[in-house]
């Protein structure tokens, strides 16, 4: 099972990932008024942060979906059947990452379903040349994150 | 070496056929490939999403989407499905469910029993159930009946402006029916909104010429007069309609459990393992209580995610694997004409120890309530982006001061007080 890893210290908010996401997702509406990439980077006083579906292990959004639109697909990815979405936003209410968003004029919930061909390298990860965004095996990510934390503590 | 004990084949019987029952059956099959699983549903159709029926009424959902579980779904999992079968009594000594199907008696023995019968709408003397014109909105049969009545130019009165009432009104208006909603409380959407949010929701809905919402009023009598129904209000006024929909609340379907010793206090009193007070009888879904995950109190939290989780936990315990359901918090979310409304937690909590943080703009209204610096509720109208982030803080009892230091909380206007400023700057 793979997962996204975001390193805010390496990100300089160039938004290359957002551009690549829109370009790659045929499902995303193309005209600029509906510019809505599934990945979004925000600048905040506390540094940049990423808004993207993490394809969690336990899936509150799938449990909350009243229309069976969100489902666990092959490879652990949370897929979405847009036709089945009624736009009730129950999924947004339980998503701890705030990864679900709407597109004005469509009354539906949207999220990353890795339809960009995902696999080993989603478009956003390929586009990121700062190394701020990675797509790694879940267990190795956790290991790396722990190692970084320990290093941080040791340095102090 | 462990001695292999041959497990005898058990029969798990599930009464009810909605999300709690279906999730339980699915989980039971995963855990016990050899056991027999029987579902008794009192409706004529296989399982469907009960939350979607108002969307089906409004034509936003197709029939094939609504009836998502075909009989093939049950067959492929080896689940025995009895449709149009209503449980009448349960013999706990001989472990048999006495049911009736089209007038014929059916006796179904069980080893473990799951009660997932859900709830049904409340009718009172002022608006008694009448199959010709006064119905509730709960089942597939109800929505089919409403679809037949809801012709263009007809008039409907909906009693109760809760989630079901307003969603039904929304669906009927989309079919060209003139709708009047009457609500006893001064707020819409039950206890999940405050005055300001209620007014915003009401204004948005009543902007449609076919829809009218009246608050602080109730129905005292309803009678039939020349194929129409006349409703008399508390304030003395009378109104005529083609049909009436009652949505003032629900009651748990527990009548068939009378005399079994299962403790019922309007709803079934289950424990953390979804067990009732009678051995090998479990309950899940809208028929039973669940815990408030923050306060630990038993509450009646009849929402979809709770039912699904309870069904899964019940299935584990029915299979002999102990699992606890920790509970959830009251929450709901709905959309009317692209105006999203999300409410999480005890929105109407009041007292001297409560602190409020609000954000108001023309299109956005958000409010967080803090008790001792810890968020206990969140309500948003217009912009509900990132509601789940605050839900995490409510469930995790994260102090507000710590919470707002996290970068992703800047997404919420109630935190940064800039109302979608970040989103605008990006786009």
PDB file of N, CA and C in Angstrom, chain B residues 54-146:
ATOM      1  N   UNK B  54     -34.802  10.586  -0.668  1.00  0.00           N
ATOM      2  CA  UNK B  54     -35.260  11.940  -0.995  1.00  0.00           C
ATOM      3  C   UNK B  54     -34.611  12.429  -2.283  1.00  0.00           C
ATOM      4  N   UNK B  55     -33.374  11.994  -2.536  1.00  0.00           N
ATOM      5  CA  UNK B  55     -32.702  12.354  -3.794  1.00  0.00           C
ATOM      6  C   UNK B  55     -33.364  11.631  -4.960  1.00  0.00           C
ATOM      7  N   UNK B  56     -33.821  10.398  -4.694  1.00  0.00           N
ATOM      8  CA  UNK B  56     -34.546   9.623  -5.715  1.00  0.00           C
ATOM      9  C   UNK B  56     -35.850  10.335  -6.058  1.00  0.00           C
ATOM     10  N   UNK B  57     -36.511  10.860  -5.033  1.00  0.00           N
ATOM     11  CA  UNK B  57     -37.756  11.606  -5.236  1.00  0.00           C
ATOM     12  C   UNK B  57     -37.511  12.822  -6.134  1.00  0.00           C
ATOM     13  N   UNK B  58     -36.387  13.500  -5.920  1.00  0.00           N
ATOM     14  CA  UNK B  58     -36.070  14.688  -6.695  1.00  0.00           C
ATOM     15  C   UNK B  58     -35.466  14.381  -8.060  1.00  0.00           C
ATOM     16  N   UNK B  59     -35.274  13.107  -8.359  1.00  0.00           N
ATOM     17  CA  UNK B  59     -34.732  12.729  -9.660  1.00  0.00           C
ATOM     18  C   UNK B  59     -33.234  12.897  -9.786  1.00  0.00           C
ATOM     19  N   UNK B  60     -32.540  13.041  -8.637  1.00  0.00           N
ATOM     20  CA  UNK B  60     -31.085  13.194  -8.693  1.00  0.00           C
ATOM     21  C   UNK B  60     -30.379  11.852  -8.679  1.00  0.00           C
ATOM     22  N   UNK B  61     -31.141  10.802  -8.397  1.00  0.00           N
ATOM     23  CA  UNK B  61     -30.587   9.459  -8.308  1.00  0.00           C
ATOM     24  C   UNK B  61     -31.499   8.536  -9.110  1.00  0.00           C
ATOM     25  N   UNK B  62     -30.903   7.628  -9.881  1.00  0.00           N
ATOM     26  CA  UNK B  62     -31.732   6.730 -10.679  1.00  0.00           C
ATOM     27  C   UNK B  62     -32.134   5.512  -9.847  1.00  0.00           C
ATOM     28  N   UNK B  63     -33.117   4.796 -10.366  1.00  0.00           N
ATOM     29  CA  UNK B  63     -33.610   3.622  -9.640  1.00  0.00           C
ATOM     30  C   UNK B  63     -32.519   2.564  -9.493  1.00  0.00           C
ATOM     31  N   UNK B  64     -31.732   2.374 -10.540  1.00  0.00           N
ATOM     32  CA  UNK B  64     -30.705   1.333 -10.475  1.00  0.00           C
ATOM     33  C   UNK B  64     -29.614   1.709  -9.474  1.00  0.00           C
ATOM     34  N   UNK B  65     -29.377   3.015  -9.321  1.00  0.00           N
ATOM     35  CA  UNK B  65     -28.408   3.456  -8.328  1.00  0.00           C
ATOM     36  C   UNK B  65     -28.959   3.272  -6.922  1.00  0.00           C
ATOM     37  N   UNK B  66     -30.236   3.613  -6.731  1.00  0.00           N
ATOM     38  CA  UNK B  66     -30.844   3.492  -5.406  1.00  0.00           C
ATOM     39  C   UNK B  66     -30.837   2.037  -4.941  1.00  0.00           C
ATOM     40  N   UNK B  67     -31.312   1.146  -5.817  1.00  0.00           N
ATOM     41  CA  UNK B  67     -31.372  -0.274  -5.446  1.00  0.00           C
ATOM     42  C   UNK B  67     -30.008  -0.896  -5.738  1.00  0.00           C
ATOM     43  N   UNK B  68     -29.027  -0.541  -4.912  1.00  0.00           N
ATOM     44  CA  UNK B  68     -27.643  -0.902  -5.216  1.00  0.00           C
ATOM     45  C   UNK B  68     -27.354  -2.376  -4.967  1.00  0.00           C
ATOM     46  N   UNK B  69     -28.057  -2.989  -4.018  1.00  0.00           N
ATOM     47  CA  UNK B  69     -27.784  -4.390  -3.688  1.00  0.00           C
ATOM     48  C   UNK B  69     -28.790  -5.274  -4.422  1.00  0.00           C
ATOM     49  N   UNK B  70     -28.326  -5.920  -5.486  1.00  0.00           N
ATOM     50  CA  UNK B  70     -29.216  -6.816  -6.223  1.00  0.00           C
ATOM     51  C   UNK B  70     -29.283  -8.136  -5.462  1.00  0.00           C
ATOM     52  N   UNK B  71     -30.223  -8.998  -5.865  1.00  0.00           N
ATOM     53  CA  UNK B  71     -30.306 -10.311  -5.209  1.00  0.00           C
ATOM     54  C   UNK B  71     -29.034 -11.100  -5.471  1.00  0.00           C
ATOM     55  N   UNK B  72     -28.360 -10.744  -6.570  1.00  0.00           N
ATOM     56  CA  UNK B  72     -27.090 -11.401  -6.892  1.00  0.00           C
ATOM     57  C   UNK B  72     -26.045 -11.120  -5.807  1.00  0.00           C
ATOM     58  N   UNK B  73     -26.099  -9.906  -5.245  1.00  0.00           N
ATOM     59  CA  UNK B  73     -25.161  -9.524  -4.181  1.00  0.00           C
ATOM     60  C   UNK B  73     -25.263 -10.504  -3.023  1.00  0.00           C
ATOM     61  N   UNK B  74     -26.492 -10.864  -2.648  1.00  0.00           N
ATOM     62  CA  UNK B  74     -26.708 -11.793  -1.533  1.00  0.00           C
ATOM     63  C   UNK B  74     -26.277 -13.202  -1.938  1.00  0.00           C
ATOM     64  N   UNK B  75     -26.631 -13.578  -3.162  1.00  0.00           N
ATOM     65  CA  UNK B  75     -26.326 -14.934  -3.643  1.00  0.00           C
ATOM     66  C   UNK B  75     -24.825 -15.175  -3.671  1.00  0.00           C
ATOM     67  N   UNK B  76     -24.077 -14.171  -4.164  1.00  0.00           N
ATOM     68  CA  UNK B  76     -22.634 -14.363  -4.316  1.00  0.00           C
ATOM     69  C   UNK B  76     -21.952 -14.504  -2.962  1.00  0.00           C
ATOM     70  N   UNK B  77     -22.590 -14.010  -1.912  1.00  0.00           N
ATOM     71  CA  UNK B  77     -22.021 -14.157  -0.571  1.00  0.00           C
ATOM     72  C   UNK B  77     -22.659 -15.295   0.207  1.00  0.00           C
ATOM     73  N   UNK B  78     -23.570 -16.025  -0.439  1.00  0.00           N
ATOM     74  CA  UNK B  78     -24.213 -17.144   0.236  1.00  0.00           C
ATOM     75  C   UNK B  78     -25.106 -16.706   1.376  1.00  0.00           C
ATOM     76  N   UNK B  79     -25.752 -15.555   1.215  1.00  0.00           N
ATOM     77  CA  UNK B  79     -26.646 -15.054   2.262  1.00  0.00           C
ATOM     78  C   UNK B  79     -28.085 -15.341   1.847  1.00  0.00           C
ATOM     79  N   UNK B  80     -28.826 -15.988   2.760  1.00  0.00           N
ATOM     80  CA  UNK B  80     -30.216 -16.319   2.471  1.00  0.00           C
ATOM     81  C   UNK B  80     -31.066 -15.076   2.719  1.00  0.00           C
ATOM     82  N   UNK B  81     -31.815 -14.649   1.700  1.00  0.00           N
ATOM     83  CA  UNK B  81     -32.588 -13.411   1.820  1.00  0.00           C
ATOM     84  C   UNK B  81     -34.078 -13.714   1.791  1.00  0.00           C
ATOM     85  N   UNK B  82     -34.788 -13.281   2.823  1.00  0.00           N
ATOM     86  CA  UNK B  82     -36.245 -13.419   2.837  1.00  0.00           C
ATOM     87  C   UNK B  82     -36.843 -12.029   2.715  1.00  0.00           C
ATOM     88  N   UNK B  83     -37.468 -11.723   1.573  1.00  0.00           N
ATOM     89  CA  UNK B  83     -38.069 -10.405   1.397  1.00  0.00           C
ATOM     90  C   UNK B  83     -39.521 -10.430   1.855  1.00  0.00           C
ATOM     91  N   UNK B  84     -40.070  -9.246   2.114  1.00  0.00           N
ATOM     92  CA  UNK B  84     -41.463  -9.090   2.558  1.00  0.00           C
ATOM     93  C   UNK B  84     -41.767  -9.983   3.754  1.00  0.00           C
ATOM     94  N   UNK B  85     -40.785 -10.196   4.597  1.00  0.00           N
ATOM     95  CA  UNK B  85     -40.955 -11.053   5.767  1.00  0.00           C
ATOM     96  C   UNK B  85     -40.798 -10.210   7.022  1.00  0.00           C
ATOM     97  N   UNK B  86     -41.852 -10.143   7.811  1.00  0.00           N
ATOM     98  CA  UNK B  86     -41.825  -9.300   8.998  1.00  0.00           C
ATOM     99  C   UNK B  86     -41.740 -10.180  10.246  1.00  0.00           C
ATOM    100  N   UNK B  87     -40.754  -9.903  11.087  1.00  0.00           N
ATOM    101  CA  UNK B  87     -40.630 -10.653  12.343  1.00  0.00           C
ATOM    102  C   UNK B  87     -41.760 -10.244  13.270  1.00  0.00           C
ATOM    103  N   UNK B  88     -42.440 -11.228  13.873  1.00  0.00           N
ATOM    104  CA  UNK B  88     -43.574 -10.904  14.749  1.00  0.00           C
ATOM    105  C   UNK B  88     -43.248 -11.087  16.220  1.00  0.00           C
ATOM    106  N   UNK B  89     -42.640 -12.225  16.551  1.00  0.00           N
ATOM    107  CA  UNK B  89     -42.182 -12.425  17.927  1.00  0.00           C
ATOM    108  C   UNK B  89     -40.866 -13.186  17.899  1.00  0.00           C
ATOM    109  N   UNK B  90     -40.165 -13.135  19.032  1.00  0.00           N
ATOM    110  CA  UNK B  90     -38.927 -13.899  19.161  1.00  0.00           C
ATOM    111  C   UNK B  90     -39.066 -14.805  20.381  1.00  0.00           C
ATOM    112  N   UNK B  91     -38.883 -16.107  20.188  1.00  0.00           N
ATOM    113  CA  UNK B  91     -38.910 -17.066  21.290  1.00  0.00           C
ATOM    114  C   UNK B  91     -37.470 -17.268  21.740  1.00  0.00           C
ATOM    115  N   UNK B  92     -37.115 -16.628  22.859  1.00  0.00           N
ATOM    116  CA  UNK B  92     -35.705 -16.660  23.266  1.00  0.00           C
ATOM    117  C   UNK B  92     -35.319 -17.999  23.893  1.00  0.00           C
ATOM    118  N   UNK B  93     -36.327 -18.767  24.385  1.00  0.00           N
ATOM    119  CA  UNK B  93     -36.010 -20.071  24.998  1.00  0.00           C
ATOM    120  C   UNK B  93     -35.666 -21.101  23.940  1.00  0.00           C
ATOM    121  N   UNK B  94     -36.541 -21.180  22.913  1.00  0.00           N
ATOM    122  CA  UNK B  94     -36.298 -22.167  21.850  1.00  0.00           C
ATOM    123  C   UNK B  94     -35.434 -21.574  20.741  1.00  0.00           C
ATOM    124  N   UNK B  95     -35.105 -20.307  20.863  1.00  0.00           N
ATOM    125  CA  UNK B  95     -34.275 -19.605  19.893  1.00  0.00           C
ATOM    126  C   UNK B  95     -34.851 -19.679  18.478  1.00  0.00           C
ATOM    127  N   UNK B  96     -36.052 -19.148  18.362  1.00  0.00           N
ATOM    128  CA  UNK B  96     -36.729 -19.133  17.064  1.00  0.00           C
ATOM    129  C   UNK B  96     -37.328 -17.750  16.846  1.00  0.00           C
ATOM    130  N   UNK B  97     -37.221 -17.249  15.604  1.00  0.00           N
ATOM    131  CA  UNK B  97     -37.912 -16.019  15.222  1.00  0.00           C
ATOM    132  C   UNK B  97     -39.181 -16.427  14.500  1.00  0.00           C
ATOM    133  N   UNK B  98     -40.334 -15.947  14.988  1.00  0.00           N
ATOM    134  CA  UNK B  98     -41.593 -16.206  14.295  1.00  0.00           C
ATOM    135  C   UNK B  98     -41.862 -15.028  13.373  1.00  0.00           C
ATOM    136  N   UNK B  99     -41.898 -15.314  12.098  1.00  0.00           N
ATOM    137  CA  UNK B  99     -42.092 -14.239  11.124  1.00  0.00           C
ATOM    138  C   UNK B  99     -43.300 -14.550  10.259  1.00  0.00           C
ATOM    139  N   UNK B 100     -43.719 -13.561   9.496  1.00  0.00           N
ATOM    140  CA  UNK B 100     -44.849 -13.748   8.601  1.00  0.00           C
ATOM    141  C   UNK B 100     -44.500 -13.177   7.239  1.00  0.00           C
ATOM    142  N   UNK B 101     -44.793 -13.963   6.202  1.00  0.00           N
ATOM    143  CA  UNK B 101     -44.505 -13.539   4.828  1.00  0.00           C
ATOM    144  C   UNK B 101     -45.767 -13.722   4.012  1.00  0.00           C
ATOM    145  N   UNK B 102     -46.366 -12.643   3.559  1.00  0.00           N
ATOM    146  CA  UNK B 102     -47.615 -12.673   2.782  1.00  0.00           C
ATOM    147  C   UNK B 102     -48.673 -13.539   3.458  1.00  0.00           C
ATOM    148  N   UNK B 103     -48.816 -13.396   4.757  1.00  0.00           N
ATOM    149  CA  UNK B 103     -49.846 -14.140   5.470  1.00  0.00           C
ATOM    150  C   UNK B 103     -49.402 -15.526   5.920  1.00  0.00           C
ATOM    151  N   UNK B 104     -48.305 -16.027   5.357  1.00  0.00           N
ATOM    152  CA  UNK B 104     -47.820 -17.355   5.759  1.00  0.00           C
ATOM    153  C   UNK B 104     -46.823 -17.226   6.900  1.00  0.00           C
ATOM    154  N   UNK B 105     -46.904 -18.185   7.832  1.00  0.00           N
ATOM    155  CA  UNK B 105     -45.996 -18.148   8.970  1.00  0.00           C
ATOM    156  C   UNK B 105     -44.649 -18.744   8.575  1.00  0.00           C
ATOM    157  N   UNK B 106     -43.582 -18.145   9.123  1.00  0.00           N
ATOM    158  CA  UNK B 106     -42.248 -18.709   8.895  1.00  0.00           C
ATOM    159  C   UNK B 106     -41.559 -18.779  10.245  1.00  0.00           C
ATOM    160  N   UNK B 107     -41.013 -19.929  10.596  1.00  0.00           N
ATOM    161  CA  UNK B 107     -40.251 -20.045  11.838  1.00  0.00           C
ATOM    162  C   UNK B 107     -38.787 -20.209  11.486  1.00  0.00           C
ATOM    163  N   UNK B 108     -37.972 -19.304  11.969  1.00  0.00           N
ATOM    164  CA  UNK B 108     -36.553 -19.342  11.618  1.00  0.00           C
ATOM    165  C   UNK B 108     -35.707 -19.487  12.887  1.00  0.00           C
ATOM    166  N   UNK B 109     -35.070 -20.621  13.069  1.00  0.00           N
ATOM    167  CA  UNK B 109     -34.219 -20.804  14.257  1.00  0.00           C
ATOM    168  C   UNK B 109     -32.930 -20.006  14.137  1.00  0.00           C
ATOM    169  N   UNK B 110     -32.381 -19.604  15.284  1.00  0.00           N
ATOM    170  CA  UNK B 110     -31.135 -18.850  15.234  1.00  0.00           C
ATOM    171  C   UNK B 110     -30.167 -19.307  16.319  1.00  0.00           C
ATOM    172  N   UNK B 111     -28.891 -19.117  16.070  1.00  0.00           N
ATOM    173  CA  UNK B 111     -27.880 -19.274  17.122  1.00  0.00           C
ATOM    174  C   UNK B 111     -27.504 -17.911  17.667  1.00  0.00           C
ATOM    175  N   UNK B 112     -27.290 -16.943  16.744  1.00  0.00           N
ATOM    176  CA  UNK B 112     -27.151 -15.550  17.170  1.00  0.00           C
ATOM    177  C   UNK B 112     -28.135 -14.731  16.345  1.00  0.00           C
ATOM    178  N   UNK B 113     -28.676 -13.694  16.986  1.00  0.00           N
ATOM    179  CA  UNK B 113     -29.691 -12.870  16.328  1.00  0.00           C
ATOM    180  C   UNK B 113     -29.244 -11.416  16.360  1.00  0.00           C
ATOM    181  N   UNK B 114     -29.340 -10.746  15.217  1.00  0.00           N
ATOM    182  CA  UNK B 114     -29.034  -9.314  15.167  1.00  0.00           C
ATOM    183  C   UNK B 114     -30.313  -8.549  14.840  1.00  0.00           C
ATOM    184  N   UNK B 115     -30.670  -7.617  15.699  1.00  0.00           N
ATOM    185  CA  UNK B 115     -31.841  -6.778  15.453  1.00  0.00           C
ATOM    186  C   UNK B 115     -31.364  -5.485  14.810  1.00  0.00           C
ATOM    187  N   UNK B 116     -31.726  -5.278  13.553  1.00  0.00           N
ATOM    188  CA  UNK B 116     -31.349  -4.052  12.842  1.00  0.00           C
ATOM    189  C   UNK B 116     -32.571  -3.543  12.100  1.00  0.00           C
ATOM    190  N   UNK B 117     -33.663  -3.397  12.851  1.00  0.00           N
ATOM    191  CA  UNK B 117     -34.942  -3.075  12.221  1.00  0.00           C
ATOM    192  C   UNK B 117     -35.135  -1.592  11.987  1.00  0.00           C
ATOM    193  N   UNK B 118     -34.213  -0.765  12.481  1.00  0.00           N
ATOM    194  CA  UNK B 118     -34.291   0.669  12.192  1.00  0.00           C
ATOM    195  C   UNK B 118     -35.445   1.344  12.907  1.00  0.00           C
ATOM    196  N   UNK B 119     -35.947   2.398  12.280  1.00  0.00           N
ATOM    197  CA  UNK B 119     -36.995   3.178  12.921  1.00  0.00           C
ATOM    198  C   UNK B 119     -38.048   3.538  11.895  1.00  0.00           C
ATOM    199  N   UNK B 120     -39.188   4.016  12.384  1.00  0.00           N
ATOM    200  CA  UNK B 120     -40.239   4.440  11.454  1.00  0.00           C
ATOM    201  C   UNK B 120     -40.809   5.783  11.911  1.00  0.00           C
ATOM    202  N   UNK B 121     -41.426   6.523  10.990  1.00  0.00           N
ATOM    203  CA  UNK B 121     -41.883   7.877  11.318  1.00  0.00           C
ATOM    204  C   UNK B 121     -42.968   7.872  12.395  1.00  0.00           C
ATOM    205  N   UNK B 122     -43.014   8.950  13.162  1.00  0.00           N
ATOM    206  CA  UNK B 122     -44.031   9.100  14.203  1.00  0.00           C
ATOM    207  C   UNK B 122     -45.258   9.794  13.601  1.00  0.00           C
ATOM    208  N   UNK B 123     -46.413   9.235  13.895  1.00  0.00           N
ATOM    209  CA  UNK B 123     -47.682   9.914  13.559  1.00  0.00           C
ATOM    210  C   UNK B 123     -48.409  10.197  14.866  1.00  0.00           C
ATOM    211  N   UNK B 124     -49.177  11.260  14.908  1.00  0.00           N
ATOM    212  CA  UNK B 124     -49.928  11.556  16.135  1.00  0.00           C
ATOM    213  C   UNK B 124     -51.408  11.668  15.796  1.00  0.00           C
ATOM    214  N   UNK B 125     -52.205  11.940  16.821  1.00  0.00           N
ATOM    215  CA  UNK B 125     -53.651  12.102  16.607  1.00  0.00           C
ATOM    216  C   UNK B 125     -53.925  13.277  15.678  1.00  0.00           C
ATOM    217  N   UNK B 126     -53.074  14.298  15.727  1.00  0.00           N
ATOM    218  CA  UNK B 126     -53.296  15.467  14.874  1.00  0.00           C
ATOM    219  C   UNK B 126     -53.041  15.163  13.406  1.00  0.00           C
ATOM    220  N   UNK B 127     -52.202  14.222  13.141  1.00  0.00           N
ATOM    221  CA  UNK B 127     -51.963  13.810  11.744  1.00  0.00           C
ATOM    222  C   UNK B 127     -51.739  12.299  11.719  1.00  0.00           C
ATOM    223  N   UNK B 128     -52.851  11.526  11.780  1.00  0.00           N
ATOM    224  CA  UNK B 128     -52.731  10.064  11.810  1.00  0.00           C
ATOM    225  C   UNK B 128     -52.339   9.503  10.442  1.00  0.00           C
ATOM    226  N   UNK B 129     -51.700   8.339  10.463  1.00  0.00           N
ATOM    227  CA  UNK B 129     -51.298   7.698   9.203  1.00  0.00           C
ATOM    228  C   UNK B 129     -52.521   7.400   8.344  1.00  0.00           C
ATOM    229  N   UNK B 130     -52.430   7.736   7.073  1.00  0.00           N
ATOM    230  CA  UNK B 130     -53.530   7.475   6.148  1.00  0.00           C
ATOM    231  C   UNK B 130     -52.901   7.111   4.800  1.00  0.00           C
ATOM    232  N   UNK B 131     -53.055   5.873   4.357  1.00  0.00           N
ATOM    233  CA  UNK B 131     -52.384   5.458   3.110  1.00  0.00           C
ATOM    234  C   UNK B 131     -52.839   6.254   1.890  1.00  0.00           C
ATOM    235  N   UNK B 132     -53.957   6.988   2.017  1.00  0.00           N
ATOM    236  CA  UNK B 132     -54.430   7.753   0.858  1.00  0.00           C
ATOM    237  C   UNK B 132     -53.887   9.172   0.811  1.00  0.00           C
ATOM    238  N   UNK B 133     -53.207   9.611   1.878  1.00  0.00           N
ATOM    239  CA  UNK B 133     -52.753  10.995   1.792  1.00  0.00           C
ATOM    240  C   UNK B 133     -51.861  11.485   2.919  1.00  0.00           C
ATOM    241  N   UNK B 134     -51.691  10.729   3.989  1.00  0.00           N
ATOM    242  CA  UNK B 134     -50.794  11.171   5.057  1.00  0.00           C
ATOM    243  C   UNK B 134     -49.773  10.062   5.292  1.00  0.00           C
ATOM    244  N   UNK B 135     -48.552  10.262   4.811  1.00  0.00           N
ATOM    245  CA  UNK B 135     -47.546   9.208   4.974  1.00  0.00           C
ATOM    246  C   UNK B 135     -46.249   9.806   5.495  1.00  0.00           C
ATOM    247  N   UNK B 136     -45.322   8.930   5.830  1.00  0.00           N
ATOM    248  CA  UNK B 136     -43.993   9.352   6.250  1.00  0.00           C
ATOM    249  C   UNK B 136     -43.038   9.220   5.077  1.00  0.00           C
ATOM    250  N   UNK B 137     -41.755   9.454   5.318  1.00  0.00           N
ATOM    251  CA  UNK B 137     -40.769   9.335   4.254  1.00  0.00           C
ATOM    252  C   UNK B 137     -39.630   8.490   4.814  1.00  0.00           C
ATOM    253  N   UNK B 138     -39.704   7.199   4.594  1.00  0.00           N
ATOM    254  CA  UNK B 138     -38.720   6.334   5.229  1.00  0.00           C
ATOM    255  C   UNK B 138     -38.345   5.150   4.346  1.00  0.00           C
ATOM    256  N   UNK B 139     -39.299   4.653   3.563  1.00  0.00           N
ATOM    257  CA  UNK B 139     -39.051   3.411   2.835  1.00  0.00           C
ATOM    258  C   UNK B 139     -39.193   3.609   1.322  1.00  0.00           C
ATOM    259  N   UNK B 140     -38.828   2.570   0.602  1.00  0.00           N
ATOM    260  CA  UNK B 140     -38.957   2.574  -0.854  1.00  0.00           C
ATOM    261  C   UNK B 140     -40.428   2.699  -1.249  1.00  0.00           C
ATOM    262  N   UNK B 141     -41.305   2.014  -0.483  1.00  0.00           N
ATOM    263  CA  UNK B 141     -42.743   2.095  -0.769  1.00  0.00           C
ATOM    264  C   UNK B 141     -43.225   3.540  -0.600  1.00  0.00           C
ATOM    265  N   UNK B 142     -42.736   4.225   0.449  1.00  0.00           N
ATOM    266  CA  UNK B 142     -43.120   5.623   0.683  1.00  0.00           C
ATOM    267  C   UNK B 142     -42.728   6.497  -0.509  1.00  0.00           C
ATOM    268  N   UNK B 143     -41.505   6.339  -0.975  1.00  0.00           N
ATOM    269  CA  UNK B 143     -41.032   7.224  -2.038  1.00  0.00           C
ATOM    270  C   UNK B 143     -41.756   6.920  -3.347  1.00  0.00           C
ATOM    271  N   UNK B 144     -42.091   5.648  -3.585  1.00  0.00           N
ATOM    272  CA  UNK B 144     -42.850   5.307  -4.789  1.00  0.00           C
ATOM    273  C   UNK B 144     -44.240   5.948  -4.728  1.00  0.00           C
ATOM    274  N   UNK B 145     -44.836   5.904  -3.530  1.00  0.00           N
ATOM    275  CA  UNK B 145     -46.149   6.509  -3.336  1.00  0.00           C
ATOM    276  C   UNK B 145     -46.087   8.022  -3.571  1.00  0.00           C
ATOM    277  N   UNK B 146     -45.062   8.667  -2.993  1.00  0.00           N
ATOM    278  CA  UNK B 146     -44.927  10.116  -3.167  1.00  0.00           C
ATOM    279  C   UNK B 146     -44.696  10.468  -4.632  1.00  0.00           C
TER     280      UNK B 146
END
